[in-house]
mmCIF file of C-alpha atoms in Angstrom:
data_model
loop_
_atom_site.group_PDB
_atom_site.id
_atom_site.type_symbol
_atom_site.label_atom_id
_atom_site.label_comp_id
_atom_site.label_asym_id
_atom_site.label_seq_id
_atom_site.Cartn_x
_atom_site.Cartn_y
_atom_site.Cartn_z
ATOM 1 C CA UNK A 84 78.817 16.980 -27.082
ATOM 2 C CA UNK A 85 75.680 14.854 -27.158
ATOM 3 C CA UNK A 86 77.415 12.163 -24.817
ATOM 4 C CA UNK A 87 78.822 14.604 -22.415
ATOM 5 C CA UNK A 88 75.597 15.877 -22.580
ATOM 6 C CA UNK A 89 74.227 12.666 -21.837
ATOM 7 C CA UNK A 90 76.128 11.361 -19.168
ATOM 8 C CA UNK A 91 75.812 14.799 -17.547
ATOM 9 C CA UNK A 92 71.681 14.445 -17.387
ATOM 10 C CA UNK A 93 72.669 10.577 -16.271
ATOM 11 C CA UNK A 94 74.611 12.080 -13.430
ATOM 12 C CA UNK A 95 71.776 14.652 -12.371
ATOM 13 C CA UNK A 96 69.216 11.535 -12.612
ATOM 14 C CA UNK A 97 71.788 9.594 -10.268
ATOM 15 C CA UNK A 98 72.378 12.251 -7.520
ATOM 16 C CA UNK A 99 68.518 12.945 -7.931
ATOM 17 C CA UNK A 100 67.799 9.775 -7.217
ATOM 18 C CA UNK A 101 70.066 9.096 -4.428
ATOM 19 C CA UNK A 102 68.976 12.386 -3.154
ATOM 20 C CA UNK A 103 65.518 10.869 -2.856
ATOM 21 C CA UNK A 104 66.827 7.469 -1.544
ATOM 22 C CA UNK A 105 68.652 9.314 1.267
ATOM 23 C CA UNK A 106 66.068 11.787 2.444
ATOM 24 C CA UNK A 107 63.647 8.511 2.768
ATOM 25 C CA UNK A 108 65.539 6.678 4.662
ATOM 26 C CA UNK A 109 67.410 9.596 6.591
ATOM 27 C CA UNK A 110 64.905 12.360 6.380
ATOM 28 C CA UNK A 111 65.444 16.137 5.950
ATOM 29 C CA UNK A 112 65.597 15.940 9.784
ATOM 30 C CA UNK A 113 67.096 13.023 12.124
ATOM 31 C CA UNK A 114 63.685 12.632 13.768
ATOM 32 C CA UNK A 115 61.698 11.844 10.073
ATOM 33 C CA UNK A 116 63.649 9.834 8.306
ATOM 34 C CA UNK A 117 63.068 5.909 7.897
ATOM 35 C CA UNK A 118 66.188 4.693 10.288
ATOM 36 C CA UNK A 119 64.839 6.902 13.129
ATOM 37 C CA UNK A 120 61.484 5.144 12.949
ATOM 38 C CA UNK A 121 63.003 2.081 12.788
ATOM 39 C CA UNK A 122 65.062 2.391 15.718
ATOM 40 C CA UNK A 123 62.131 3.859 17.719
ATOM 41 C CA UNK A 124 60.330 1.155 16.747
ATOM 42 C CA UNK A 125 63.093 -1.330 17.726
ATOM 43 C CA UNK A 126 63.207 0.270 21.004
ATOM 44 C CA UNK A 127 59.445 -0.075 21.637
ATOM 45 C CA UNK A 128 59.217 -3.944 20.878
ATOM 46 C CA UNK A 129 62.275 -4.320 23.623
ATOM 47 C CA UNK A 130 60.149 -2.453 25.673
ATOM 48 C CA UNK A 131 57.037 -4.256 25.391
ATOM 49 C CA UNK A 132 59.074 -7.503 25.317
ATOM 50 C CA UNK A 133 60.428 -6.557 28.679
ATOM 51 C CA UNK A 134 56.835 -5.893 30.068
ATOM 52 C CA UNK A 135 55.335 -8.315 28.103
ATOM 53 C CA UNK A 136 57.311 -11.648 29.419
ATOM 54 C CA UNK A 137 56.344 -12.011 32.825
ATOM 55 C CA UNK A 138 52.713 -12.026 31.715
ATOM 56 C CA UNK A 139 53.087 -14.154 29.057
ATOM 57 C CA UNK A 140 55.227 -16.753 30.940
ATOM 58 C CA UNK A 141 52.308 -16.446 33.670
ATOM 59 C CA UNK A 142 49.602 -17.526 31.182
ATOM 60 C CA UNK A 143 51.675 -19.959 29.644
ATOM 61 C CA UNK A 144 52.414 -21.656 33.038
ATOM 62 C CA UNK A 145 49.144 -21.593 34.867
ATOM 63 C CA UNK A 146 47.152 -23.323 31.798
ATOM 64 C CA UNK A 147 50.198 -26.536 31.819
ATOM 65 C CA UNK A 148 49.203 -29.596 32.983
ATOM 66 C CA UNK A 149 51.821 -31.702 35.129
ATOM 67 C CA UNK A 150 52.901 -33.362 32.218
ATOM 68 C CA UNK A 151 53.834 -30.061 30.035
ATOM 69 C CA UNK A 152 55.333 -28.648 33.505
ATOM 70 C CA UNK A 153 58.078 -31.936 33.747
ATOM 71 C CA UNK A 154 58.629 -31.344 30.318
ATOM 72 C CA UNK A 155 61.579 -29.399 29.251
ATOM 73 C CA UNK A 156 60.511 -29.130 25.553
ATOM 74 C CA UNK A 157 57.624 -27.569 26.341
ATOM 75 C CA UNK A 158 57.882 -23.967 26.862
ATOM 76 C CA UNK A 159 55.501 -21.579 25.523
ATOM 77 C CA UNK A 160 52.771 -23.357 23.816
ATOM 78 C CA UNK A 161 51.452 -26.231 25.924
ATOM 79 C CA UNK A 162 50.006 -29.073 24.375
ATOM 80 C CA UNK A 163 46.503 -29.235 25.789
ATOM 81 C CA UNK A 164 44.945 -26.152 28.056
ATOM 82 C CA UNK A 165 44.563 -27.300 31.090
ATOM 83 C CA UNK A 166 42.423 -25.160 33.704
ATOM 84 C CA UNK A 167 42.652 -26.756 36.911
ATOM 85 C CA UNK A 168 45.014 -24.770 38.615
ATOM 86 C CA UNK A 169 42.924 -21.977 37.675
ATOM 87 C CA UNK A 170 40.223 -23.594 39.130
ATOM 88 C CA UNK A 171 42.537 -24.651 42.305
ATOM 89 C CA UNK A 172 43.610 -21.091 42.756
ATOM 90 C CA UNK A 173 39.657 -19.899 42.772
ATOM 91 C CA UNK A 174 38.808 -22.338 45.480
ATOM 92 C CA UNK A 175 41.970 -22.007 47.758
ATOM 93 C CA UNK A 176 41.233 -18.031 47.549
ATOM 94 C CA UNK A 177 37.610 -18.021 48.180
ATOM 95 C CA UNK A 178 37.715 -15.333 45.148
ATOM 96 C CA UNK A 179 34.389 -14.383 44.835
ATOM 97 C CA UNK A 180 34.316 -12.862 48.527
ATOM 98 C CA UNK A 181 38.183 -11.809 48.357
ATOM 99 C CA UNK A 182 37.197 -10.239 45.041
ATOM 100 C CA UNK A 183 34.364 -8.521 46.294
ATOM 101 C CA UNK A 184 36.808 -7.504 49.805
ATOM 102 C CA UNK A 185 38.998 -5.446 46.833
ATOM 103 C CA UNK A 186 36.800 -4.002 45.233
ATOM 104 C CA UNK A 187 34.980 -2.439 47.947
ATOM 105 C CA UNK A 188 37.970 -1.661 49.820
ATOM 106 C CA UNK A 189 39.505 -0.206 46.559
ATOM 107 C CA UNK A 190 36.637 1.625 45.252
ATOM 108 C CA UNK A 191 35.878 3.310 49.003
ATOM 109 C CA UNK A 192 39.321 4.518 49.329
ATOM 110 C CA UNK A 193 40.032 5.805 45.682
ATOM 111 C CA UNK A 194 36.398 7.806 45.792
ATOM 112 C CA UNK A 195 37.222 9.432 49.146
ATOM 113 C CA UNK A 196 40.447 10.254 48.302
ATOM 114 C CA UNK A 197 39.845 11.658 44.727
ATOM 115 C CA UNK A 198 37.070 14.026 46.532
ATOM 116 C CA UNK A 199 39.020 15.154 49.861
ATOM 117 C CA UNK A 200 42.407 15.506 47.973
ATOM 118 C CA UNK A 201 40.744 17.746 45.249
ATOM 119 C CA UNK A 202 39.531 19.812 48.204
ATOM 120 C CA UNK A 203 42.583 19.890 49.675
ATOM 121 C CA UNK A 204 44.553 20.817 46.217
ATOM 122 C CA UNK A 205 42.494 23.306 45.660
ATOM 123 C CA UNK A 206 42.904 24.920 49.010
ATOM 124 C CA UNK A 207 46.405 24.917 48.572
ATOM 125 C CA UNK A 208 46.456 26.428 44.508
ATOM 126 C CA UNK A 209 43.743 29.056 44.735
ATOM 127 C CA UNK A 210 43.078 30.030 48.538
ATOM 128 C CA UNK A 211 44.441 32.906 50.725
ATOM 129 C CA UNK A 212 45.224 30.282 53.769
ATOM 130 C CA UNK A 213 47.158 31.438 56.736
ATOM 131 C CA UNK A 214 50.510 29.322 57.572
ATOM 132 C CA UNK A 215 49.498 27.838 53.662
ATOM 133 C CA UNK A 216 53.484 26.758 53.608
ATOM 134 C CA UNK A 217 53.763 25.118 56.802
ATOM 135 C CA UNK A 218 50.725 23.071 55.908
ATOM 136 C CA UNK A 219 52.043 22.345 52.913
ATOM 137 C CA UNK A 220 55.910 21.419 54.116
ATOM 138 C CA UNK A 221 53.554 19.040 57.121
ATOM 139 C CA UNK A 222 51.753 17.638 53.852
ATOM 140 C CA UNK A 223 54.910 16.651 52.395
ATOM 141 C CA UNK A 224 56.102 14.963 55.607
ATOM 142 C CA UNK A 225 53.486 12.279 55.452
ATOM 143 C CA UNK A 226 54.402 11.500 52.054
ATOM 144 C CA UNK A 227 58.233 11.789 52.678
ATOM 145 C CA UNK A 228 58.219 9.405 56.302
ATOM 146 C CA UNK A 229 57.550 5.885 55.357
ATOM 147 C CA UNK A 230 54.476 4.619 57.021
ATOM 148 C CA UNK A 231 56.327 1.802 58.692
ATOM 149 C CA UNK A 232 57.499 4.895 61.248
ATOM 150 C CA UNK A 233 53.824 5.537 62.175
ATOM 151 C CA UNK A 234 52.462 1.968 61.549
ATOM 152 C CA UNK A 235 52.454 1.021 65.558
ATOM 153 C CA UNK A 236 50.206 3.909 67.359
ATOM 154 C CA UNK A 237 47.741 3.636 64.071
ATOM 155 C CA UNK A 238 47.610 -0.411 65.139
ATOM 156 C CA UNK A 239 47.045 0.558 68.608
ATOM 157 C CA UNK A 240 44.865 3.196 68.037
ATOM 158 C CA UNK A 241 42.354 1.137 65.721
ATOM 159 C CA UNK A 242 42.652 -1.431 68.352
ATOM 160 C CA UNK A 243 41.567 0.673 70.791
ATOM 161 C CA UNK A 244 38.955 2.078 68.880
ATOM 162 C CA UNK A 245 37.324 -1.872 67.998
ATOM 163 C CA UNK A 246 38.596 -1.384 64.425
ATOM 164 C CA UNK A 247 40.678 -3.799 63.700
ATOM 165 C CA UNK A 248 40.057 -6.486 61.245
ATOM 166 C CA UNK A 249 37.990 -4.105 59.587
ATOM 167 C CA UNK A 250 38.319 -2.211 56.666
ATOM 168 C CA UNK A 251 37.871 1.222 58.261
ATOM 169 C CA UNK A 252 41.603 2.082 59.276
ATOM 170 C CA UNK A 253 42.324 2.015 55.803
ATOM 171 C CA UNK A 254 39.562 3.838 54.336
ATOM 172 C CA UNK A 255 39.056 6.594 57.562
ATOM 173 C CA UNK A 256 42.470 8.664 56.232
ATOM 174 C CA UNK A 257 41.438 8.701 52.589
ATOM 175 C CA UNK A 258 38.332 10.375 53.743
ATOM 176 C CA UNK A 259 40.767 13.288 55.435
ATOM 177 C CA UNK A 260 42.987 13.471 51.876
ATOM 178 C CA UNK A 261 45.288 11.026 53.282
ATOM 179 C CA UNK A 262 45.953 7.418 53.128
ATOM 180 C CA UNK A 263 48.180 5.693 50.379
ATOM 181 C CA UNK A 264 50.322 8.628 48.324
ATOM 182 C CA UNK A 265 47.424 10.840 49.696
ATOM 183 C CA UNK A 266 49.525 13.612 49.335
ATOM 184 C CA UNK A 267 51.179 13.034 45.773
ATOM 185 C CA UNK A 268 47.517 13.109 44.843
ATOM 186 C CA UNK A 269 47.175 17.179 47.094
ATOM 187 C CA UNK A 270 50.446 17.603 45.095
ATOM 188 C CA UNK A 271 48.717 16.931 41.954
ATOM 189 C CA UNK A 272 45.050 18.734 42.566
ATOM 190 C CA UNK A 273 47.472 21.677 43.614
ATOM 191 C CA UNK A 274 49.457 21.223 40.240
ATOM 192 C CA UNK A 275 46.591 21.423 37.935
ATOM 193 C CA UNK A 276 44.496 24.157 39.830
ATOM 194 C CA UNK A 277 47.806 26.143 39.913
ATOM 195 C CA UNK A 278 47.125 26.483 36.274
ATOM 196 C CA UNK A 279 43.626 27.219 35.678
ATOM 197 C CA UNK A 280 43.539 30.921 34.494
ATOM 198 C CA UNK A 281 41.925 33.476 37.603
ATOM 199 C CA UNK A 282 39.458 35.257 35.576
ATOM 200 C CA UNK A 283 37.300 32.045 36.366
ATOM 201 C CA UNK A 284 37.081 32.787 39.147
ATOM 202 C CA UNK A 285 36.893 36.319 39.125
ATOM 203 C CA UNK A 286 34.171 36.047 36.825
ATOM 204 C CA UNK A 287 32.229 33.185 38.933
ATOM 205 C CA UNK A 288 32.558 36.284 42.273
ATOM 206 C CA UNK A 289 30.988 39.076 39.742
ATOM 207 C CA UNK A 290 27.822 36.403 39.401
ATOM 208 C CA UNK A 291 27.752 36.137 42.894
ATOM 209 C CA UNK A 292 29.066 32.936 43.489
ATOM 210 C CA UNK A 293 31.266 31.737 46.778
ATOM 211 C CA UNK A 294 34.065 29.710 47.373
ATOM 212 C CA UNK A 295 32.196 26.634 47.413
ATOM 213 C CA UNK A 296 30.120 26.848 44.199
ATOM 214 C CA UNK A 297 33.095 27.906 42.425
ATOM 215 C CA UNK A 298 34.873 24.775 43.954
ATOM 216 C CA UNK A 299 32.482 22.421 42.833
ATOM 217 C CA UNK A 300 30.603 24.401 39.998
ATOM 218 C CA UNK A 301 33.819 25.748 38.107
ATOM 219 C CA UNK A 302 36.882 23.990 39.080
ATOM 220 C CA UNK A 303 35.488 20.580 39.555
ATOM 221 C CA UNK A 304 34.206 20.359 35.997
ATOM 222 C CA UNK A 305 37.652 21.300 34.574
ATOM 223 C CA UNK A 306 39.778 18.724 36.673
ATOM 224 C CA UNK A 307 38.000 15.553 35.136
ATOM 225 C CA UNK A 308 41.521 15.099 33.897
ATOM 226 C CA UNK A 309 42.839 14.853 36.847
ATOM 227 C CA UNK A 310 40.220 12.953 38.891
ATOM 228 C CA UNK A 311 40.386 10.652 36.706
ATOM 229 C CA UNK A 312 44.273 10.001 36.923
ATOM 230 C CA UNK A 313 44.275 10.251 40.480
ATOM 231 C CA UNK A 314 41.436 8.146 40.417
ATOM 232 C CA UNK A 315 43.100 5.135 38.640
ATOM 233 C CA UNK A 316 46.437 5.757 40.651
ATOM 234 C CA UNK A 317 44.697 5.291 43.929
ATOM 235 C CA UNK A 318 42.611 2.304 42.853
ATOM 236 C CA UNK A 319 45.527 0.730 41.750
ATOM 237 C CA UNK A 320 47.745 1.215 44.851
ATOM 238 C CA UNK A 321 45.345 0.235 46.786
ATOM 239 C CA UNK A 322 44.276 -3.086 44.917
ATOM 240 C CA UNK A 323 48.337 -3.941 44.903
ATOM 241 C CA UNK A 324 48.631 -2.893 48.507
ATOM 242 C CA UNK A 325 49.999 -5.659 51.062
ATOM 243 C CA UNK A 326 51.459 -3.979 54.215
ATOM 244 C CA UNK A 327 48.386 -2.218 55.174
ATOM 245 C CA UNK A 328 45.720 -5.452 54.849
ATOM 246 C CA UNK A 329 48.280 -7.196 56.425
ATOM 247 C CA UNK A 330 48.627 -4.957 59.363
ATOM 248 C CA UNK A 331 44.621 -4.403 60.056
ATOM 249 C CA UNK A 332 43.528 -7.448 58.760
ATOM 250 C CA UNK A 333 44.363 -10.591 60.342
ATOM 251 C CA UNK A 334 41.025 -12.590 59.717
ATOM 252 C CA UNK A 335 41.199 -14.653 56.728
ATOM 253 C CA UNK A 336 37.732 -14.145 56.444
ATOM 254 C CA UNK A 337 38.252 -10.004 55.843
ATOM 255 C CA UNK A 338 41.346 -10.576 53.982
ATOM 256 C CA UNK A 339 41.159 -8.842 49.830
ATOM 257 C CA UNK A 340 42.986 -10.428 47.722
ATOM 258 C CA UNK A 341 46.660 -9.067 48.070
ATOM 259 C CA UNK A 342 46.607 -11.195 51.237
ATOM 260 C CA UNK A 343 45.103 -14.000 49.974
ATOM 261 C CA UNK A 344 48.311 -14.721 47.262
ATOM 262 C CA UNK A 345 50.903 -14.632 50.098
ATOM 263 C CA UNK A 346 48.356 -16.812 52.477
ATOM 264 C CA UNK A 347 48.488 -19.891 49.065
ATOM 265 C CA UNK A 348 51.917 -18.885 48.845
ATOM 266 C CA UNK A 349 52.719 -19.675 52.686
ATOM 267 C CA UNK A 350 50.109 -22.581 52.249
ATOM 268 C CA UNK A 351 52.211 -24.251 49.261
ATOM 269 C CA UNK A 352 55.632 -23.553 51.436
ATOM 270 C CA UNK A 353 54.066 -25.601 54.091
ATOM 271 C CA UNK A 354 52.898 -28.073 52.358
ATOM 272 C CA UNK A 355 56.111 -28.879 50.435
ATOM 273 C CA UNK A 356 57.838 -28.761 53.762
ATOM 274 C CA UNK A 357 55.556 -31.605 54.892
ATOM 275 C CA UNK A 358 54.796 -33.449 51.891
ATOM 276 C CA UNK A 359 57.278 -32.640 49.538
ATOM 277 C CA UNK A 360 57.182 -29.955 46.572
ATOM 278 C CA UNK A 361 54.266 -30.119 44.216
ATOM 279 C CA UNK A 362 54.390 -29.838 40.394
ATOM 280 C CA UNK A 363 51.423 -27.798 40.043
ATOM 281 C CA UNK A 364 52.730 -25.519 42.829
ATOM 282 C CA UNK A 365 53.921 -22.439 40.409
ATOM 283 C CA UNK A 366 51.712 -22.999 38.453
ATOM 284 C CA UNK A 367 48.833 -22.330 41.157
ATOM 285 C CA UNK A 368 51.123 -19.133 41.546
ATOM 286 C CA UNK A 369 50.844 -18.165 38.157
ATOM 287 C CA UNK A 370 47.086 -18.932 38.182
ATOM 288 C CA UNK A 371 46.701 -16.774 41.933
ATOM 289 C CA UNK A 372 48.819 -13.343 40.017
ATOM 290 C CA UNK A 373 46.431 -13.890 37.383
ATOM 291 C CA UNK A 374 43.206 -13.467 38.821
ATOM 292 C CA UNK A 375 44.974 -11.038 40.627
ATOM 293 C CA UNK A 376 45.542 -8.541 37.801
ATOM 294 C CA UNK A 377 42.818 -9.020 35.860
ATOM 295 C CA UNK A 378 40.225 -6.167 37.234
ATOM 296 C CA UNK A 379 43.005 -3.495 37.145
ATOM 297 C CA UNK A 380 43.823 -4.803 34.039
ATOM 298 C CA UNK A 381 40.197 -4.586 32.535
ATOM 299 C CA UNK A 382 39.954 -1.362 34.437
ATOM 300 C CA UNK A 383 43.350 0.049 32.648
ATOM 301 C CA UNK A 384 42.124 -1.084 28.844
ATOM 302 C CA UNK A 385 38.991 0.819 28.935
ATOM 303 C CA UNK A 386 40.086 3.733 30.374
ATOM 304 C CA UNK A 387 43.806 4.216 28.794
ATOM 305 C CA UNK A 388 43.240 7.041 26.437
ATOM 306 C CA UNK A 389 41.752 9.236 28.758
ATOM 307 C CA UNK A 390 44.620 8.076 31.301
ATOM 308 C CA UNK A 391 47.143 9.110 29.123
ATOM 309 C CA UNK A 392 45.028 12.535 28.354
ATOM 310 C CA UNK A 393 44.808 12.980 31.958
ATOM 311 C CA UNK A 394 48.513 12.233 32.676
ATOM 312 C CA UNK A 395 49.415 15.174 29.875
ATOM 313 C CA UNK A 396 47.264 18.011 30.821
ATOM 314 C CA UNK A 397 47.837 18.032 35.125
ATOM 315 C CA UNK A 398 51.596 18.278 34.160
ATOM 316 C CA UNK A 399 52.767 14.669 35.560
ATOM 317 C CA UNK A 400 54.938 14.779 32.189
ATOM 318 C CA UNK A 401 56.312 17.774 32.876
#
């Protein structure tokens, strides 16, 4: 009896045990258990792999000298950092200046539009407007027809105007709520006022307050999250934006930085057409995308987490 006993108790200890084992590495649910995290984590280094690559590769190329570049071995890790395409890329794109082009250009558009469109949004959530759905449905049309179909009378109109070459056909819409994705960013105003509660503003009318003060006085204080999103979204378009520089601005010397990559990359086709291709010639690529990226990329690390807030709570998730 005292070894039945025994293995009995052996037998609980074992299924106990196992028991244990299998809820750590399954869980009591399929989303706790150890595999799950494993294969979520799995999935997130592919991920960032995926994303990761092209940036890495970029670094990796732009600091090779021509040696390291003829040399198949040499992949990753180069054997001695070697800045002067860096440096080759700064001169051949004037970047101060062109830097300075972007960020004005960027900064001016991505202000006005994160002030008009929030007017705009909020006209559309919280106002008694007539026709308010044929506005809208014309709203949507300028973000549903490409721009290329309207491209040619705003060209002829800024031309007639004296505007071209200037920055002002680009930044003149965003002051209106329009411009680049100017009305994903209505859509998104309209989105979050949609859901602010009304006794807001029913309590802002009882204190005597109009439409205006409870626009900027109420509303506007609640919507950081979304400011700030559409913020960064149209700072970000517009900093990556080519077809619009390159349809107003033809100068070299107005020209932001979008169009100064494809003017070294035209520049380095030419010259290997004439003279024969270059080693150094991707890497001056590599070293133009990377001075290219790195204010939106600055920009994007300090402000992530309240990005990510922002993104959650005006319902982009959704």
């Amino acid at each position: 009896m005292f070894r039945i006993k025994l293995k009995e108790e052996q037998t609980v200890g074992m299924l106990q045990l196992l028991s244990k084992i299998r809820y750590a590495v399954i869980g009591r649910e399929a989303d706790k258990g150890l595999l799950f995290k494993l294969f979520i984590y799995l999935i997130l280094l592919d991920t960032a792999y995926i994303y990761l690559k092209p940036i890495l590769h970029m670094i990796a190329t732009m600091v090779k000298n021509a040696d390291d570049l003829l040399d198949p071995a040499v992949n990753w890790f180069p054997r001695t950092i070697y800045l002067g395409n860096l440096q080759e890329a700064w001169a051949w794109m004037n970047y101060p200046k062109a830097l300075g082009i972007s960020l004005g250009l960027s900064l001016s558009v991505s202000i006005l539009q994160t002030l008009s469109c929030a007017v705009t949004g909020y006209a559309f959530a919280r106002l008694k407007i007539p026709f308010k759905r044929v506005l809208f449905f014309f709203l949507m049309l300028t973000f549903i027809v490409p721009m290329q179909v309207t491209i040619l009378p705003n060209i002829i109109y800024a031309r007639q105007l004296g505007l071209l070459n200037t920055i002002y056909p680009i930044i003149v819409p965003a002051f209106f709520g329009l411009g680049l994705k100017g009305a994903l960013f209505v859509i998104i105003y309209r989105q979050f006022f949609s859901t602010q509660p009304k006794e807001l503003e029913e309590a802002a009318r009882i204190d005597g307050a109009g439409v205006f003060k409870i626009f900027y006085k109420v509303m506007m204080p609640l919507a950081k999250p979304a400011i700030l999103v559409v913020f960064l979204f149209s700072f970000i378009w517009t900093w990556n934006d080519f077809y619009l520089p390159s349809m107003y601005l033809s100068d070299i010397e107005t020209a932001p930085l979008s169009l100064g990559i494809e003017k070294i990359a035209s520049a380095l086709r030419q010259q290997a057409e004439a003279y024969g291709p270059s080693v150094n010639d991707e890497a001056i690529r590599m070293s133009t995308t990377f001075l290219m990226i790195i204010p939106p990329l600055l920009l994007y690390t300090f402000t992530q987490r309240w990005f990510v807030e922002g993104v959650e709570r005006t319902g982009l998730v959704e």
